[in-house]
Coordinates of N, CA, C and O in Angstrom, one line a residue:
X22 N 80.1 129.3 120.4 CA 81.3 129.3 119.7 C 81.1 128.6 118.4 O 80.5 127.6 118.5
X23 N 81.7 129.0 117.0 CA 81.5 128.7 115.8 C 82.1 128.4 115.4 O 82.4 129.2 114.6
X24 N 82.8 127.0 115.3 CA 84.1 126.8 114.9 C 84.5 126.5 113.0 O 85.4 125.8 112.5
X25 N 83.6 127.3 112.4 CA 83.8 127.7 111.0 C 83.5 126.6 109.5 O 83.7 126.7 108.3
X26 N 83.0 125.5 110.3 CA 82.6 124.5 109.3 C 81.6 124.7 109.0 O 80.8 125.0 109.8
X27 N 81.3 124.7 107.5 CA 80.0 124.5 106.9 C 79.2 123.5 106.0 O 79.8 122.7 105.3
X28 N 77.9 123.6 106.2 CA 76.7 122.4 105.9 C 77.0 122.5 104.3 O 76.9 123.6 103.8
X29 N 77.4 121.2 103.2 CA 77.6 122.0 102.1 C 75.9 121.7 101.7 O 75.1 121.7 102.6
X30 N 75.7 121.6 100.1 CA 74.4 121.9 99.8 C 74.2 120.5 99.4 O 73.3 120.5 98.6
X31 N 74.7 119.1 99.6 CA 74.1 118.2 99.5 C 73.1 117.8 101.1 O 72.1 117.0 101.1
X32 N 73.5 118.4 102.1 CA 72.4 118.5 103.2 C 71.4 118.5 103.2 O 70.4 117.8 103.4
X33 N 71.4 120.1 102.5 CA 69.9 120.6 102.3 C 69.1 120.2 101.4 O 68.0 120.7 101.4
X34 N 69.4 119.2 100.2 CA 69.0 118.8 99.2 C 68.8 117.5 100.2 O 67.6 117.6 100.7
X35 N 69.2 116.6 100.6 CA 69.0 115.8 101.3 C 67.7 115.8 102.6 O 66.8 115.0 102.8
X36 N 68.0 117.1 103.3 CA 66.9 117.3 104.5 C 65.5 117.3 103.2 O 64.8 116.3 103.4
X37 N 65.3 117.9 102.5 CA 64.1 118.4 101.9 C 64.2 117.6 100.9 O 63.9 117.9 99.7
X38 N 64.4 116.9 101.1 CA 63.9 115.3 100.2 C 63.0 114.3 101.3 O 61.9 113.8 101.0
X39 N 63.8 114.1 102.7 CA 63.2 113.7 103.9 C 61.8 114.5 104.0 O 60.7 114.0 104.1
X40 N 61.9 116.2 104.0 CA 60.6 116.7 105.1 C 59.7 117.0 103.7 O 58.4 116.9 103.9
X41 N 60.0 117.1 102.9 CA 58.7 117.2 101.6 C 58.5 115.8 100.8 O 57.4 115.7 100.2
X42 N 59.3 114.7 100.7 CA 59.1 113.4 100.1 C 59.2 112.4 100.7 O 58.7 111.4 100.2
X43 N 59.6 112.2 101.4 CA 59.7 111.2 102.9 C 60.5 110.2 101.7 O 59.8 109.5 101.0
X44 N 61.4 110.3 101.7 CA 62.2 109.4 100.7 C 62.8 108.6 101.8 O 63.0 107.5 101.5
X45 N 63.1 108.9 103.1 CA 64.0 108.0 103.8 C 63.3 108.8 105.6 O 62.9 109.9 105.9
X46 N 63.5 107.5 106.2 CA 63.2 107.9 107.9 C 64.3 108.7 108.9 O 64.0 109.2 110.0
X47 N 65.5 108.7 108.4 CA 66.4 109.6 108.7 C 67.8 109.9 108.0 O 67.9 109.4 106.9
X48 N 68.9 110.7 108.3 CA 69.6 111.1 107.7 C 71.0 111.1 108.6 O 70.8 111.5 109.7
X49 N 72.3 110.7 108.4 CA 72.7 110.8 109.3 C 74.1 112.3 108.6 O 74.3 112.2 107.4
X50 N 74.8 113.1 109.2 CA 75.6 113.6 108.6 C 77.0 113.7 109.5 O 77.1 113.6 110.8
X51 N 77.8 113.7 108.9 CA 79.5 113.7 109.3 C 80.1 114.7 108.9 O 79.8 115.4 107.9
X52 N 81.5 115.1 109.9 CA 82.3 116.1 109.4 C 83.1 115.5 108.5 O 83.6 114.5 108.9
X53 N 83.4 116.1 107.0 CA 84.1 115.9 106.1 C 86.0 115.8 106.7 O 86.6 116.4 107.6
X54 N 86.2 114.8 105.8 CA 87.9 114.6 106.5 C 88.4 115.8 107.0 O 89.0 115.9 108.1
X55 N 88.2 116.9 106.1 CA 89.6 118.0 106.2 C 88.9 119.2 107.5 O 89.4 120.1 108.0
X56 N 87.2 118.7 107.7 CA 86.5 119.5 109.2 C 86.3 120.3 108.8 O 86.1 121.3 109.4
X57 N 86.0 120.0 107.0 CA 85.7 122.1 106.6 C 84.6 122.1 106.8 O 84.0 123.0 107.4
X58 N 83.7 120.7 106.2 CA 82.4 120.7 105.7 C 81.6 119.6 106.6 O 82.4 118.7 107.1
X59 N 79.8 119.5 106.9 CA 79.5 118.5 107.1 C 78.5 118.4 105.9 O 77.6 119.1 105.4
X60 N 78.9 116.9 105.6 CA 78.4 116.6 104.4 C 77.3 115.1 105.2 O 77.3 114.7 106.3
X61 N 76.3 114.7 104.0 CA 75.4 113.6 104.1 C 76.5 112.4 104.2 O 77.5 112.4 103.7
X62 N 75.9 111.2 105.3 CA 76.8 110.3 105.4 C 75.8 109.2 104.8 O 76.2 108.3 104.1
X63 N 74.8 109.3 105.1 CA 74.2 107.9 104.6 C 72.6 108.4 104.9 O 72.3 109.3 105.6
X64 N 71.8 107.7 104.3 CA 70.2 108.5 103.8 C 69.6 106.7 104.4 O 70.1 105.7 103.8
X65 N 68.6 106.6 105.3 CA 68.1 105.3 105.7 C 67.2 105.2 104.5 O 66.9 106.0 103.6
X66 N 66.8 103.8 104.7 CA 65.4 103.1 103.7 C 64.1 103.9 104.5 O 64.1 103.9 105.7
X67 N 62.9 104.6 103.8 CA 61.9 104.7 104.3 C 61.5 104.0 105.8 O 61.4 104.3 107.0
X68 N 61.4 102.9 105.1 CA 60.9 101.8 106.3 C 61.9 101.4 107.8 O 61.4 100.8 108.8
X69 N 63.0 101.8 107.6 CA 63.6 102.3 108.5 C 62.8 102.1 110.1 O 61.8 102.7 110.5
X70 N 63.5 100.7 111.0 CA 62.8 101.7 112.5 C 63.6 102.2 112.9 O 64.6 102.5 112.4
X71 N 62.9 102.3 114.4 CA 63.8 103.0 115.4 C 64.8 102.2 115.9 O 65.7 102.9 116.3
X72 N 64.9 100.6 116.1 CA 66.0 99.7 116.3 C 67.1 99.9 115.4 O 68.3 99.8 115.8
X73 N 66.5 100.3 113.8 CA 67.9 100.2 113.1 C 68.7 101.4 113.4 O 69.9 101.3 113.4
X74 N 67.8 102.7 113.6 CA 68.5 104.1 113.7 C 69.7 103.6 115.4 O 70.8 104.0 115.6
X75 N 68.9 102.9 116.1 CA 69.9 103.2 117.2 C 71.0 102.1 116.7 O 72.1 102.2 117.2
X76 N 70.7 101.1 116.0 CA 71.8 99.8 115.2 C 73.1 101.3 114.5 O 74.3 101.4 114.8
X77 N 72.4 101.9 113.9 CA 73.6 102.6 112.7 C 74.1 104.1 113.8 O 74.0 105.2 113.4
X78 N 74.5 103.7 114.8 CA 75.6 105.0 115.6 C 76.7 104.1 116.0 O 76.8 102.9 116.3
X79 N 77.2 105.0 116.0 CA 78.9 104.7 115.8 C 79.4 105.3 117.4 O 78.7 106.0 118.1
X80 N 80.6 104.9 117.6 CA 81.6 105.3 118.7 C 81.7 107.0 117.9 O 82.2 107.8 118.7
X81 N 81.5 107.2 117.2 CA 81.9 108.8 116.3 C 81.2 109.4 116.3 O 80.1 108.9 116.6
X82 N 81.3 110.6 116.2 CA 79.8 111.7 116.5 C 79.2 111.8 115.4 O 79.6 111.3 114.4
X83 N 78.3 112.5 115.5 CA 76.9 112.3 113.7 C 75.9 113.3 114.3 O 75.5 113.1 115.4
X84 N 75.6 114.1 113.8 CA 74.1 114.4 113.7 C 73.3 113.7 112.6 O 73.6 113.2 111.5
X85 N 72.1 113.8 113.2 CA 71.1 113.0 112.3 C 69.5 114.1 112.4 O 69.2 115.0 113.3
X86 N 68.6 113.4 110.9 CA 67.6 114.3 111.5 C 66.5 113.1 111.6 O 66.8 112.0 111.1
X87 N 65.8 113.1 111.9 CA 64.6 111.6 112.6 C 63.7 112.3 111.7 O 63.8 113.6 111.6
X88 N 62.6 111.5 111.0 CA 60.9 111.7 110.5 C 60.8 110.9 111.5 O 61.1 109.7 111.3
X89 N 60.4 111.4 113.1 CA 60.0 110.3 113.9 C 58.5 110.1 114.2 O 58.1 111.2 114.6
X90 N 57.7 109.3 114.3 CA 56.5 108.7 114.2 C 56.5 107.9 115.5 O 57.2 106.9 115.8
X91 N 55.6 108.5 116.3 CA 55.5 107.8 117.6 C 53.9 107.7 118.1 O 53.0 108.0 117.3
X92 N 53.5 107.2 119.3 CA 52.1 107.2 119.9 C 52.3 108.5 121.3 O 53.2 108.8 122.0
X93 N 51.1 108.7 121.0 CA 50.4 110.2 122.6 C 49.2 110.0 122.8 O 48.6 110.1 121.7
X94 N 48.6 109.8 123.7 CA 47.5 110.6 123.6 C 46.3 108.9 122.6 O 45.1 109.0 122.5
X95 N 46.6 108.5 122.4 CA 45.9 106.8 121.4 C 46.0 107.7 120.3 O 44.9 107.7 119.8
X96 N 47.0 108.7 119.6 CA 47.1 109.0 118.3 C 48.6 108.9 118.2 O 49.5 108.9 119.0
X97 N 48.5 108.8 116.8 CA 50.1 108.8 115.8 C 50.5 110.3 115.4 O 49.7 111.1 114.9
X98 N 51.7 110.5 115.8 CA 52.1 111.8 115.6 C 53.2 111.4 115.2 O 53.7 110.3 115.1
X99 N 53.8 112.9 114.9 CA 55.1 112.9 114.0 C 55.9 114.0 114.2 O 55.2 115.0 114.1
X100 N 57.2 114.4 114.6 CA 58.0 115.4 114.6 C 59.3 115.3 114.1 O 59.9 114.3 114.1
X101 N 59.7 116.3 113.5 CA 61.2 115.9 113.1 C 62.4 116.5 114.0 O 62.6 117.7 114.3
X102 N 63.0 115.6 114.2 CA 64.3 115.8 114.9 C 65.2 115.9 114.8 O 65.5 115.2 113.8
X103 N 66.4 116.9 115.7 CA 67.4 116.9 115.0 C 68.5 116.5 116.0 O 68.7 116.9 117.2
X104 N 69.0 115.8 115.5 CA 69.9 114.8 116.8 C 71.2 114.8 116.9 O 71.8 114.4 116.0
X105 N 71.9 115.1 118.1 CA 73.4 115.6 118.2 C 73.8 114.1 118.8 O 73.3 114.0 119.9
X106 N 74.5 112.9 118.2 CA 75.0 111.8 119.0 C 76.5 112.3 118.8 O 77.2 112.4 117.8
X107 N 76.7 112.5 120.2 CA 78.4 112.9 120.3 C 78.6 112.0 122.1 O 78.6 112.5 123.2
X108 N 78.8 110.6 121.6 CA 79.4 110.1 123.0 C 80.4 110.4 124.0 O 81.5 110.8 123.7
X109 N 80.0 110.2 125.4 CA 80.9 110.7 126.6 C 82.3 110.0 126.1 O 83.4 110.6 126.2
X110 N 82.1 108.7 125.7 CA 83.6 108.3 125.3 C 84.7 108.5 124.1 O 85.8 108.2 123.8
X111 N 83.7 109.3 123.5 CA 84.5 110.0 122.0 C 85.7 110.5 122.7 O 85.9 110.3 123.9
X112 N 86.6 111.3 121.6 CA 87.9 112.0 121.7 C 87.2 113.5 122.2 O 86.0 113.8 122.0
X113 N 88.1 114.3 122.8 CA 87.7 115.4 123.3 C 88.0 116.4 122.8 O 87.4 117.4 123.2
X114 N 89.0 116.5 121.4 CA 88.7 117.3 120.2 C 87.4 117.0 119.4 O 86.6 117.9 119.1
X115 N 87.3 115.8 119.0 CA 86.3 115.5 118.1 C 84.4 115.6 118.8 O 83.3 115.6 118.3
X116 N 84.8 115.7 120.3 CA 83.3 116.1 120.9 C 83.4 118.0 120.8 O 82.5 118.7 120.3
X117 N 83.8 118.2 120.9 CA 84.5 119.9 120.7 C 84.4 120.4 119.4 O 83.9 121.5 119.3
X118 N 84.8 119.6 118.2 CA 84.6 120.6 117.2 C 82.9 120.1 116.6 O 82.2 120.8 115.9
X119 N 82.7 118.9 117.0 CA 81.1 118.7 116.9 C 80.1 119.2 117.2 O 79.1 119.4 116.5
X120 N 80.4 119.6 118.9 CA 79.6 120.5 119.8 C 79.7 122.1 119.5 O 79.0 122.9 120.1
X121 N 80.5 122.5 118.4 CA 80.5 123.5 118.0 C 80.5 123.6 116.6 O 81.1 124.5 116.1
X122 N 79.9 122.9 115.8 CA 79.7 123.0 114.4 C 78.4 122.6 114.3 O 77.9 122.5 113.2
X123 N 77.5 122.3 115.7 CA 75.9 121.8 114.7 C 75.2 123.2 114.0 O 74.5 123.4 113.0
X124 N 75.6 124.2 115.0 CA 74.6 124.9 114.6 C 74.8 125.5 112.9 O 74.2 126.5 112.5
X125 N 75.8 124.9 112.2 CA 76.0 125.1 111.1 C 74.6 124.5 110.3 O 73.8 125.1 109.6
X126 N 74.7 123.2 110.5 CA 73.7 122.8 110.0 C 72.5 122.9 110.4 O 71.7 123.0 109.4
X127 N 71.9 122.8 111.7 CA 71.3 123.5 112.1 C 70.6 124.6 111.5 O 69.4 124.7 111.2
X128 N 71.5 125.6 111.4 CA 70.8 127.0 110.8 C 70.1 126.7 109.3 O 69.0 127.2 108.8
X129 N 71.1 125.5 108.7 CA 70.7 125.4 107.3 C 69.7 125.1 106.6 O 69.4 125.5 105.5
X130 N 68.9 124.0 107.5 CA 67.5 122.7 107.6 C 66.8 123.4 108.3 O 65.6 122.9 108.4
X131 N 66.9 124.5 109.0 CA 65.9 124.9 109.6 C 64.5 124.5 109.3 O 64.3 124.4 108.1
X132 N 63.0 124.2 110.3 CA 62.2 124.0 110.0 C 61.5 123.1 111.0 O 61.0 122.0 110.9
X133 N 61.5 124.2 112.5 CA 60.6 123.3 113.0 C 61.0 122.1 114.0 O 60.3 121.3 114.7
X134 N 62.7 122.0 113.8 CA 63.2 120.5 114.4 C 62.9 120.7 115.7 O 62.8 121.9 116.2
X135 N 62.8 119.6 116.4 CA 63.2 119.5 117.7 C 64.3 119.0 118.1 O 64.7 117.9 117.6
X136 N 65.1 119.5 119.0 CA 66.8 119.3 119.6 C 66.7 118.3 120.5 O 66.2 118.4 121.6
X137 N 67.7 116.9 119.8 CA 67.5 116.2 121.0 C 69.2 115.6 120.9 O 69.6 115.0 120.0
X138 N 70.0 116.0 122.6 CA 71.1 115.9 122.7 C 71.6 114.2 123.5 O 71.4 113.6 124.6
X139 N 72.1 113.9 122.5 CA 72.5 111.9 123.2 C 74.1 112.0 123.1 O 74.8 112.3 122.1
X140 N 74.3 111.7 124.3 CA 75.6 111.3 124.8 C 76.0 109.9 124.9 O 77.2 109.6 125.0
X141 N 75.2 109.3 125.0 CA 75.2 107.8 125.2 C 74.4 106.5 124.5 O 73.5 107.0 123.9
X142 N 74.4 105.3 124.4 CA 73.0 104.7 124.6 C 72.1 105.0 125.1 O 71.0 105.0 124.6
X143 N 72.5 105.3 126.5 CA 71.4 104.6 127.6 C 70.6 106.0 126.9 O 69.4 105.8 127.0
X144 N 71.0 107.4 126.2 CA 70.0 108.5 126.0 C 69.2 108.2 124.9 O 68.4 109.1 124.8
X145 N 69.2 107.1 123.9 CA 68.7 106.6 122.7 C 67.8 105.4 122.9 O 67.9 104.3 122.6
X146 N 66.6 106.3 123.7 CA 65.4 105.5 123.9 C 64.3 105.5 123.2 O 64.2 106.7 123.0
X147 N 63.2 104.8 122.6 CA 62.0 105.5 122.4 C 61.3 106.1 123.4 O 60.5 106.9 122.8
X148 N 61.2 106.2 124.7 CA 60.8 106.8 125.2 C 61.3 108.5 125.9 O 60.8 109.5 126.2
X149 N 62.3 108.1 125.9 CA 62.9 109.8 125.5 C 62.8 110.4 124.1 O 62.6 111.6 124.1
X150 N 62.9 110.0 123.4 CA 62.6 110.8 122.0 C 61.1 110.9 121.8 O 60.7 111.6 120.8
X151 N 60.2 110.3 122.7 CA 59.0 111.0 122.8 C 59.1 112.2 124.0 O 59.0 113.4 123.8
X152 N 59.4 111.8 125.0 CA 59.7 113.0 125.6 C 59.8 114.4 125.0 O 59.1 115.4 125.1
X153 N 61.1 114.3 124.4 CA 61.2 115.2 123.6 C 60.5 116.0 122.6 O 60.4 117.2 122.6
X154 N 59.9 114.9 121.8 CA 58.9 115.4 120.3 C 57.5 115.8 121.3 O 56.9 116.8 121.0
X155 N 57.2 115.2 122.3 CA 55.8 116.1 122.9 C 55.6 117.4 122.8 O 54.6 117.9 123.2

């Protein structure tokens, strides 16, 4: 179901700043007040970890996309992710029109992401977002 909001073009100017210049370790984005648009909410520092990424989620829903850098295998690898944080305790409009507007953005950044769905803390692990990127 598509509930008619769209990615405007500071996203994509933003994602491909991330996956061709590594300007920042992640991205997080928000539905614009009026739910037409999801726009860029805040662009991390490079140096950015994974402590701060799970520091900057909110009780509010966000997607975000991760440059995540992890260990497999005694090597450093890297995948980019694309991350739906829509908490069990959110509003049940606002998990609804979230759960139905990623693939707006989604379609837009295409490239490769891997889909990783967190409902909670306890789902904002390093060890599940390896899971995942394997």
């Amino acid at each position: 179901m598509s509930s008619g909001v769209k990615a405007n073009d500071e996203c994509i100017t933003a994602f491909n700043s991330l996956k061709l210049k590594k300007t920042s370790r992640y991205i997080a984005f928000k539905l614009s007040a009026d739910k037409k648009f999801i726009e860029v909410e805040t662009e991390s520092a490079r140096d950015a970890t994974f402590d701060d990424f799970v520091a900057s989620l909110t009780k509010e829903p966000r997607y975000f996309v991760y440059d995540f850098d992890f260990e497999a295998g005694g090597l450093t690898k890297n995948k980019m992710l694309f991350i739906t944080w829509n908490p069990d305790d959110g509003s049940p409009m606002q998990k609804m029109v979230y759960s139905s507007s990623k693939d707006a953005l989604k379609n837009k950044i295409e490239g490769g992401l891997v889909e990783v769905q967190c409902n909670g803390k306890d789902d904002v692990t390093y060890d599940y977002f390896v899971s995942k990127a394997k």
